[in-house]
Short mmCIF file of C-alpha atoms in Angstrom, two decimals:
data_model
loop_
_atom_site.label_atom_id
_atom_site.label_comp_id
_atom_site.label_asym_id
_atom_site.label_seq_id
_atom_site.Cartn_x
_atom_site.Cartn_y
_atom_site.Cartn_z
CA UNK A 164 0.00 0.00 0.00
CA UNK A 165 1.47 3.33 -1.07
CA UNK A 166 1.83 6.20 1.34
CA UNK A 167 -0.69 8.99 0.87
CA UNK A 168 1.21 11.96 -0.56
CA UNK A 169 -0.41 15.36 -0.86
CA UNK A 170 0.95 17.97 -3.23
CA UNK A 171 0.20 21.61 -2.52
CA UNK A 172 0.20 24.85 -4.48
CA UNK A 173 3.79 25.62 -3.49
CA UNK A 174 4.91 22.25 -4.88
CA UNK A 175 3.26 23.02 -8.21
CA UNK A 176 4.78 26.50 -8.25
CA UNK A 177 8.24 24.94 -7.77
CA UNK A 178 7.70 22.66 -10.76
CA UNK A 179 6.34 25.50 -12.91
CA UNK A 180 9.26 27.75 -11.96
CA UNK A 181 11.52 25.00 -13.31
CA UNK A 182 9.47 24.06 -16.38
CA UNK A 183 8.70 27.52 -17.77
CA UNK A 184 12.26 28.94 -18.12
CA UNK A 185 13.30 25.68 -19.78
CA UNK A 186 10.47 25.87 -22.30
CA UNK A 187 11.03 29.59 -22.97
CA UNK A 188 14.66 28.84 -23.76
CA UNK A 189 13.55 26.22 -26.31
CA UNK A 190 11.35 28.90 -27.88
CA UNK A 191 14.44 31.05 -28.41
CA UNK A 192 14.00 33.43 -25.48
CA UNK A 193 16.72 34.92 -23.33
CA UNK A 194 17.19 33.35 -19.94
CA UNK A 195 14.80 34.49 -17.25
CA UNK A 196 17.64 36.36 -15.53
CA UNK A 197 18.54 38.23 -18.74
CA UNK A 198 14.92 39.02 -19.58
CA UNK A 199 13.64 39.96 -16.13
CA UNK A 200 16.85 41.06 -14.48
CA UNK A 201 16.18 38.61 -11.68
CA UNK A 202 14.51 35.39 -10.60
CA UNK A 203 10.95 34.28 -11.16
CA UNK A 204 8.47 34.91 -8.38
CA UNK A 205 4.84 33.93 -7.81
CA UNK A 206 3.80 37.43 -8.93
CA UNK A 207 5.68 37.21 -12.26
CA UNK A 208 3.26 38.07 -15.05
CA UNK A 209 2.64 35.42 -17.71
CA UNK A 210 2.89 37.90 -20.59
CA UNK A 211 5.38 39.97 -22.56
CA UNK A 212 6.07 42.41 -19.73
CA UNK A 213 6.66 39.55 -17.30
CA UNK A 214 8.02 36.36 -18.82
CA UNK A 215 8.52 38.06 -22.17
CA UNK A 216 6.01 35.58 -23.58
CA UNK A 217 3.74 36.67 -26.41
CA UNK A 218 0.37 35.07 -27.17
CA UNK A 219 1.96 32.21 -29.12
CA UNK A 220 4.43 31.49 -26.32
CA UNK A 221 1.64 31.50 -23.75
CA UNK A 222 -0.29 28.93 -25.73
CA UNK A 223 2.75 26.66 -25.93
CA UNK A 224 3.45 27.02 -22.21
CA UNK A 225 -0.20 26.53 -21.26
CA UNK A 226 -0.30 23.41 -23.42
CA UNK A 227 2.73 21.95 -21.65
CA UNK A 228 1.26 22.66 -18.21
CA UNK A 229 -2.11 21.26 -19.26
CA UNK A 230 -0.53 18.07 -20.60
CA UNK A 231 1.88 17.57 -17.71
CA UNK A 232 -0.74 17.79 -14.97
CA UNK A 233 -3.71 16.44 -17.01
CA UNK A 234 -5.72 19.58 -16.31
CA UNK A 235 -8.04 18.65 -19.18
CA UNK A 236 -9.42 15.91 -16.92
CA UNK A 237 -10.88 18.59 -14.65
CA UNK A 238 -12.24 20.77 -17.46
CA UNK A 239 -10.62 24.02 -16.29
CA UNK A 240 -7.76 24.11 -18.79
CA UNK A 241 -9.18 27.21 -20.55
CA UNK A 242 -8.41 29.22 -17.41
CA UNK A 243 -4.68 28.81 -18.08
CA UNK A 244 -4.89 31.39 -20.87
CA UNK A 245 -6.84 33.78 -18.64
CA UNK A 246 -4.40 33.58 -15.73
CA UNK A 247 -2.19 36.61 -15.12
CA UNK A 248 0.65 35.34 -12.90
CA UNK A 249 2.64 32.18 -12.20
CA UNK A 250 0.84 31.98 -8.87
CA UNK A 251 -2.45 31.85 -10.79
CA UNK A 252 -1.14 28.94 -12.82
CA UNK A 253 0.04 27.11 -9.70
CA UNK A 254 -3.40 27.68 -8.16
CA UNK A 255 -5.12 26.25 -11.24
CA UNK A 256 -2.88 23.18 -11.19
CA UNK A 257 -3.68 22.68 -7.50
CA UNK A 258 -7.42 22.96 -8.21
CA UNK A 259 -7.17 20.44 -11.04
CA UNK A 260 -4.99 18.08 -8.98
CA UNK A 261 -7.62 18.03 -6.24
CA UNK A 262 -10.06 16.72 -8.88
CA UNK A 263 -7.74 14.37 -10.80
CA UNK A 264 -4.34 13.21 -9.52
CA UNK A 265 -4.04 9.73 -10.99
CA UNK A 266 -1.53 10.59 -13.73
CA UNK A 267 1.29 12.97 -14.51
CA UNK A 268 3.23 13.39 -17.75
CA UNK A 269 6.93 14.14 -18.13
CA UNK A 270 8.85 14.87 -21.30
CA UNK A 271 12.08 13.47 -22.65
CA UNK A 272 15.06 15.81 -22.66
CA UNK A 273 16.33 15.00 -26.14
CA UNK A 274 18.02 17.82 -28.03
CA UNK A 275 16.13 17.39 -31.32
CA UNK A 276 12.52 17.14 -32.35
CA UNK A 277 9.44 17.42 -30.18
CA UNK A 278 9.95 16.13 -26.62
CA UNK A 279 8.22 12.79 -26.17
CA UNK A 280 5.48 12.74 -23.51
CA UNK A 281 5.84 9.94 -20.95
CA UNK A 282 2.74 9.19 -18.88
CA UNK A 283 3.05 7.82 -15.33
CA UNK A 284 0.61 6.69 -12.69
CA UNK A 285 1.15 8.91 -9.67
CA UNK A 286 0.84 5.87 -7.40
CA UNK A 287 3.81 4.28 -9.21
CA UNK A 288 5.95 7.36 -8.58
CA UNK A 289 5.06 7.24 -4.90
CA UNK A 290 6.03 3.56 -4.87
CA UNK A 291 9.42 4.45 -6.30
CA UNK A 292 9.95 7.20 -3.74
CA UNK A 293 9.07 4.76 -0.97
CA UNK A 294 11.73 2.32 -2.14
CA UNK A 295 14.29 5.10 -2.48
CA UNK A 296 13.58 6.05 1.14
CA UNK A 297 14.84 2.61 2.20
CA UNK A 298 18.22 3.32 0.55
CA UNK A 299 18.81 6.42 2.69
CA UNK A 300 17.45 5.72 6.17
CA UNK A 301 19.55 8.41 7.87
CA UNK A 302 18.72 11.34 5.60
CA UNK A 303 17.41 14.39 7.43
CA UNK A 304 17.28 16.87 4.52
CA UNK A 305 17.41 16.88 0.71
CA UNK A 306 19.55 19.40 -1.17
CA UNK A 307 18.14 19.71 -4.69
CA UNK A 308 20.59 20.73 -7.43
CA UNK A 309 18.44 19.51 -10.34
CA UNK A 310 15.40 20.95 -12.16
CA UNK A 311 12.16 19.66 -10.68
CA UNK A 312 10.09 19.39 -13.88
CA UNK A 313 11.88 16.31 -15.23
CA UNK A 314 10.99 12.94 -13.75
CA UNK A 315 14.31 12.58 -11.88
CA UNK A 316 14.01 15.96 -10.20
CA UNK A 317 10.30 15.54 -9.49
CA UNK A 318 10.81 12.17 -7.83
CA UNK A 319 13.80 13.16 -5.75
CA UNK A 320 13.07 16.79 -4.87
CA UNK A 321 9.27 16.97 -4.76
CA UNK A 322 7.97 13.49 -3.86
CA UNK A 323 10.85 12.05 -1.85
CA UNK A 324 10.92 14.84 0.78
CA UNK A 325 7.22 14.18 1.43
CA UNK A 326 7.66 10.41 1.66
CA UNK A 327 10.67 10.87 3.95
CA UNK A 328 9.00 13.74 5.82
CA UNK A 329 12.20 15.78 5.58
CA UNK A 330 12.71 19.35 4.34
CA UNK A 331 14.12 20.18 0.91
CA UNK A 332 16.22 23.16 -0.14
CA UNK A 333 16.75 24.18 -3.77
CA UNK A 334 20.30 25.24 -4.61
CA UNK A 335 20.72 24.90 -8.36
CA UNK A 336 22.46 28.27 -8.56
CA UNK A 337 24.69 27.74 -5.52
CA UNK A 338 28.44 27.89 -5.88
CA UNK A 339 30.59 25.15 -4.37
CA UNK A 340 31.49 27.52 -1.55
CA UNK A 341 27.84 28.33 -0.86
CA UNK A 342 26.97 24.63 -0.87
CA UNK A 343 29.75 23.92 1.60
CA UNK A 344 28.39 26.60 3.96
CA UNK A 345 24.78 25.43 3.61
CA UNK A 346 25.36 21.71 4.18
CA UNK A 347 24.08 20.07 7.35
CA UNK A 348 24.68 16.60 8.86
CA UNK A 349 23.01 13.73 6.97
CA UNK A 350 22.08 15.84 3.94
CA UNK A 351 21.33 14.05 0.66
CA UNK A 352 22.59 15.99 -2.39
CA UNK A 353 20.68 15.30 -5.61
CA UNK A 354 22.61 16.23 -8.75
CA UNK A 355 23.89 14.93 -12.12
CA UNK A 356 27.38 14.06 -13.47
CA UNK A 357 28.23 17.38 -15.14
CA UNK A 358 27.22 19.37 -12.06
CA UNK A 359 29.11 17.05 -9.70
CA UNK A 360 32.18 17.61 -11.87
CA UNK A 361 31.63 21.38 -11.72
CA UNK A 362 31.40 21.28 -7.93
CA UNK A 363 34.58 19.24 -7.67
CA UNK A 364 36.52 21.56 -9.99
CA UNK A 365 35.16 24.54 -8.06
CA UNK A 366 36.74 23.37 -4.83
CA UNK A 367 33.89 21.58 -3.05
CA UNK A 368 34.97 20.23 0.33
CA UNK A 369 32.56 18.45 2.71
CA UNK A 370 33.10 17.80 6.40
CA UNK A 371 33.30 13.97 6.60
CA UNK A 372 31.66 14.11 10.04
CA UNK A 373 28.46 15.35 8.34
CA UNK A 374 27.99 11.99 6.60
CA UNK A 375 26.60 13.69 3.49
CA UNK A 376 25.36 11.31 0.77
CA UNK A 377 25.19 12.04 -2.95
CA UNK A 378 22.88 10.89 -5.73
CA UNK A 379 23.60 10.96 -9.45
CA UNK A 380 21.45 10.21 -12.49
CA UNK A 381 20.75 11.15 -16.17
CA UNK A 382 24.03 9.48 -17.23
CA UNK A 383 26.97 7.41 -15.97
CA UNK A 384 29.23 9.01 -13.38
CA UNK A 385 32.92 8.31 -14.02
CA UNK A 386 34.65 6.31 -11.30
CA UNK A 387 37.44 8.92 -11.15
CA UNK A 388 34.86 11.60 -10.38
CA UNK A 389 33.19 9.54 -7.65
CA UNK A 390 36.53 8.66 -6.06
CA UNK A 391 37.58 12.31 -6.07
CA UNK A 392 34.29 13.38 -4.43
CA UNK A 393 34.72 10.73 -1.74
CA UNK A 394 38.21 12.09 -1.09
CA UNK A 395 36.65 15.55 -0.64
CA UNK A 396 34.40 14.31 2.16
CA UNK A 397 31.30 12.88 0.45
CA UNK A 398 30.18 9.86 2.46
CA UNK A 399 28.82 7.90 -0.51
CA UNK A 400 27.49 8.19 -4.04
CA UNK A 401 24.46 6.32 -5.37
CA UNK A 402 23.80 6.19 -9.11
CA UNK A 403 20.23 5.76 -10.33
CA UNK A 404 19.58 4.20 -13.73
CA UNK A 405 16.28 4.87 -15.49
CA UNK A 406 14.55 6.94 -18.13
CA UNK A 407 11.66 9.32 -18.63
CA UNK A 408 9.63 6.40 -19.99
CA UNK A 409 10.29 3.94 -17.17
CA UNK A 410 11.21 5.93 -14.09
CA UNK A 411 13.91 4.37 -11.92
CA UNK A 412 15.10 0.92 -12.94
CA UNK A 413 18.20 0.19 -10.90
CA UNK A 414 20.79 1.59 -8.52
CA UNK A 415 24.42 1.08 -7.54
CA UNK A 416 26.77 2.54 -4.96
CA UNK A 417 29.94 2.60 -7.08
CA UNK A 418 30.51 3.09 -10.83
CA UNK A 419 32.43 -0.21 -11.15
CA UNK A 420 29.60 -2.23 -9.60
CA UNK A 421 26.61 -3.66 -11.47
CA UNK A 422 23.18 -2.11 -10.97
CA UNK A 423 20.62 -3.74 -8.68
CA UNK A 424 17.10 -3.90 -10.10
CA UNK A 425 14.34 -2.05 -8.25
CA UNK A 426 12.22 -4.69 -6.45
CA UNK A 427 9.01 -4.27 -8.46
CA UNK A 428 10.66 -4.84 -11.86
CA UNK A 429 11.07 -8.26 -13.47
CA UNK A 430 13.34 -8.69 -16.51
CA UNK A 431 11.77 -10.26 -19.60
CA UNK A 432 14.06 -10.60 -22.62
CA UNK A 433 15.00 -6.97 -23.45
CA UNK A 434 12.15 -5.44 -21.48
CA UNK A 435 10.81 -5.03 -17.95
CA UNK A 436 7.59 -6.32 -16.42
CA UNK A 437 5.95 -4.47 -13.55
CA UNK A 438 5.33 -7.18 -10.95
CA UNK A 439 2.61 -5.16 -9.27
CA UNK A 440 0.73 -4.30 -12.49
CA UNK A 441 0.42 -7.56 -14.40
CA UNK A 442 -2.00 -6.11 -16.94
CA UNK A 443 0.53 -3.58 -18.22
CA UNK A 444 2.64 -4.18 -21.32
CA UNK A 445 6.37 -4.78 -20.91
CA UNK A 446 8.52 -1.63 -21.09
CA UNK A 447 11.59 -1.85 -23.36
CA UNK A 448 14.90 -1.25 -21.62
CA UNK A 449 16.43 2.00 -22.90
CA UNK A 450 19.85 0.34 -23.26
CA UNK A 451 21.43 -2.96 -24.18
CA UNK A 452 22.33 -4.59 -20.85
CA UNK A 453 24.11 -7.72 -19.62
CA UNK A 454 22.55 -9.54 -16.68
CA UNK A 455 25.23 -10.58 -14.19
CA UNK A 456 22.65 -12.34 -12.02
CA UNK A 457 18.88 -12.63 -11.81
CA UNK A 458 18.51 -9.07 -10.52
CA UNK A 459 21.81 -7.35 -11.31
CA UNK A 460 22.96 -5.93 -14.62
CA UNK A 461 25.56 -3.88 -16.46
CA UNK A 462 24.85 -1.33 -19.19
CA UNK A 463 26.58 -2.07 -22.49
CA UNK A 464 25.33 0.63 -24.86
CA UNK A 465 22.28 2.73 -25.74
CA UNK A 466 19.73 1.41 -28.21
CA UNK A 467 19.12 4.80 -29.83
CA UNK A 468 22.82 5.74 -30.12
CA UNK A 469 22.26 8.88 -28.05
CA UNK A 470 24.86 10.19 -25.61
CA UNK A 471 24.42 12.38 -22.57
CA UNK A 472 25.72 15.96 -22.55
CA UNK A 473 24.87 17.80 -19.36
CA UNK A 474 21.87 15.56 -18.74
CA UNK A 475 20.50 16.03 -22.28
CA UNK A 476 20.26 13.27 -24.89
CA UNK A 477 22.10 14.22 -28.07
CA UNK A 478 22.63 12.17 -31.21
CA UNK A 479 26.17 12.35 -32.64
CA UNK A 480 25.07 11.16 -36.08
CA UNK A 481 22.48 13.92 -36.30
CA UNK A 482 25.25 16.45 -35.47
CA UNK A 483 27.50 14.90 -38.11
CA UNK A 484 24.73 15.19 -40.71
CA UNK A 485 24.34 18.90 -39.98
CA UNK A 486 28.09 19.50 -40.38
CA UNK A 487 28.16 17.49 -43.65
CA UNK A 488 25.66 19.98 -45.14
CA UNK A 489 28.48 22.53 -45.51
CA UNK A 490 29.69 22.54 -49.11
CA UNK A 491 33.37 22.30 -48.14
CA UNK A 492 32.94 19.24 -45.88
CA UNK A 493 33.52 15.79 -47.39
CA UNK A 494 32.79 13.77 -44.26
CA UNK A 495 32.96 13.96 -40.49
CA UNK A 496 32.63 11.90 -37.34
CA UNK A 497 31.22 13.02 -34.00
CA UNK A 498 31.77 11.40 -30.62
CA UNK A 499 31.55 12.14 -26.92
CA UNK A 500 34.77 13.18 -25.24
CA UNK A 501 36.04 10.75 -22.65
CA UNK A 502 36.83 11.65 -19.06
CA UNK A 503 38.95 13.62 -18.16
CA UNK A 504 38.66 15.51 -21.48
CA UNK A 505 35.17 16.64 -20.59
CA UNK A 506 31.54 15.78 -21.19
CA UNK A 507 31.01 17.45 -24.56
CA UNK A 508 31.07 16.36 -28.18
CA UNK A 509 34.13 16.37 -30.41
CA UNK A 510 34.27 16.16 -34.20
CA UNK A 511 36.80 14.99 -36.79
CA UNK A 512 36.26 16.73 -40.14
CA UNK A 513 37.53 15.78 -43.61
CA UNK A 514 37.46 18.68 -46.06
CA UNK A 515 36.76 18.23 -49.75
CA UNK A 516 39.71 17.92 -52.11
CA UNK A 517 41.49 21.21 -52.58
CA UNK A 518 40.11 22.75 -49.39
CA UNK A 519 42.25 23.76 -46.42
CA UNK A 520 41.20 24.70 -42.85
CA UNK A 521 41.70 28.42 -43.44
CA UNK A 522 40.50 31.11 -41.08
CA UNK A 523 37.53 31.69 -43.38
CA UNK A 524 36.47 28.05 -43.33
CA UNK A 525 36.88 27.88 -39.56
CA UNK A 526 34.76 31.03 -39.17
CA UNK A 527 32.00 29.68 -41.43
CA UNK A 528 32.06 26.34 -39.60
CA UNK A 529 31.80 28.04 -36.21
CA UNK A 530 28.87 30.20 -37.31
CA UNK A 531 27.08 27.16 -38.79
CA UNK A 532 27.49 25.17 -35.58
CA UNK A 533 26.24 28.09 -33.47
CA UNK A 534 23.12 28.63 -35.58
CA UNK A 535 22.17 25.06 -36.54
CA UNK A 536 22.88 23.11 -33.34
CA UNK A 537 21.63 23.43 -29.79
CA UNK A 538 24.20 24.16 -27.05
CA UNK A 539 24.52 20.49 -25.94
CA UNK A 540 25.00 19.42 -29.59
CA UNK A 541 27.82 21.85 -30.40
CA UNK A 542 31.23 20.12 -30.59
CA UNK A 543 33.79 21.76 -28.34
CA UNK A 544 36.77 20.13 -30.03
CA UNK A 545 37.21 20.31 -33.82
CA UNK A 546 39.98 18.34 -35.52
CA UNK A 547 40.72 18.32 -39.25
CA UNK A 548 42.08 15.23 -41.01
CA UNK A 549 42.76 13.92 -44.52
CA UNK A 550 40.51 10.91 -43.90
CA UNK A 551 38.46 9.06 -41.30
CA UNK A 552 40.61 6.16 -40.17
CA UNK A 553 38.72 2.87 -39.84
CA UNK A 554 39.57 -0.45 -38.20
CA UNK A 555 39.25 -3.94 -39.65
CA UNK A 556 35.51 -3.94 -38.89
CA UNK A 557 34.98 -0.70 -40.75
CA UNK A 558 34.41 1.38 -37.63
CA UNK A 559 35.96 4.82 -37.29
CA UNK A 560 38.93 4.70 -34.94
CA UNK A 561 39.57 7.09 -32.07
CA UNK A 562 41.37 10.36 -32.78
CA UNK A 563 43.43 12.73 -30.71
CA UNK A 564 41.99 16.14 -29.84
CA UNK A 565 45.42 17.71 -29.36
#
């Protein structure tokens, strides 16, 4: 039996304050800080003088909010376009949630195309939070360093504090020094690989006596990074494996260990069965995995050939196709840099016969990348070569970025 979890208007405001700047950025807007000269607040107007959102933008945003919280089930979705402030929107979501709270929809964070909606039973999310609680019995507070409108952030920074009955503080914009000052004994820090790396490089030091635990998701966390964080005082790091479609699937306490399957999942070929919902169809695993035992597994590779850049799915082949559109490019390859190089893409470019990597070509290439690719897609290392070297199996070999 799942714990009864009540969400309130402030919870919905927190999610909206995370969702809306993200969606405005996708619509080509400046950041909220650049546009408003400060942070969002409940009184921020949902118009051009507030969010900088025109009538088209408001319709897009209202549609996302409507779909995420299933406001159409309550029949009050038209009020979203009449609302004046973010607080009004949060109030409408709360009213709708009181009528219908069985489902919630999250969206994939891919860098291309329309984000895919992923529907979840709210009771299943509570079930996941209840299991997570058992992994951290000594936690007295959650420190949220992730956006709360994606499924990972929602589970860990909105639901989990309620299931654990512990407070949550939001510190996405905190520096490493601010985080160090704010930490308390038995805190649980919720973040993602790129941000953990930023904190480490920014001089994060944690008092070992505080027994602070860390959580990481959205992509694999390099063992060197985890070891370095443990040396800086972190008591332990737990990685969560899952997806927007499935929610959490497995967990591990060290990058070199296999993942343990969450207790309500049952493997079936290349999919998962929900043991507590036998009438539901199997959910495909997002990656190719190897089962080391009945309930433990290792991840081999992604099925969709995406890679993670800052918690966003990007597709190297799609990036390569964009670069190949330039009339002076013969071919190119795109890959993810390997730790400790960084967590961004790199590209190896072969120019057409007679072309040289002149300043003019480099300038045109840079402008093309800036205008045609999203920030996570943009390669941060560009290498020119006479050809793409391939191995005996025809696969492009690794190249140096020096």
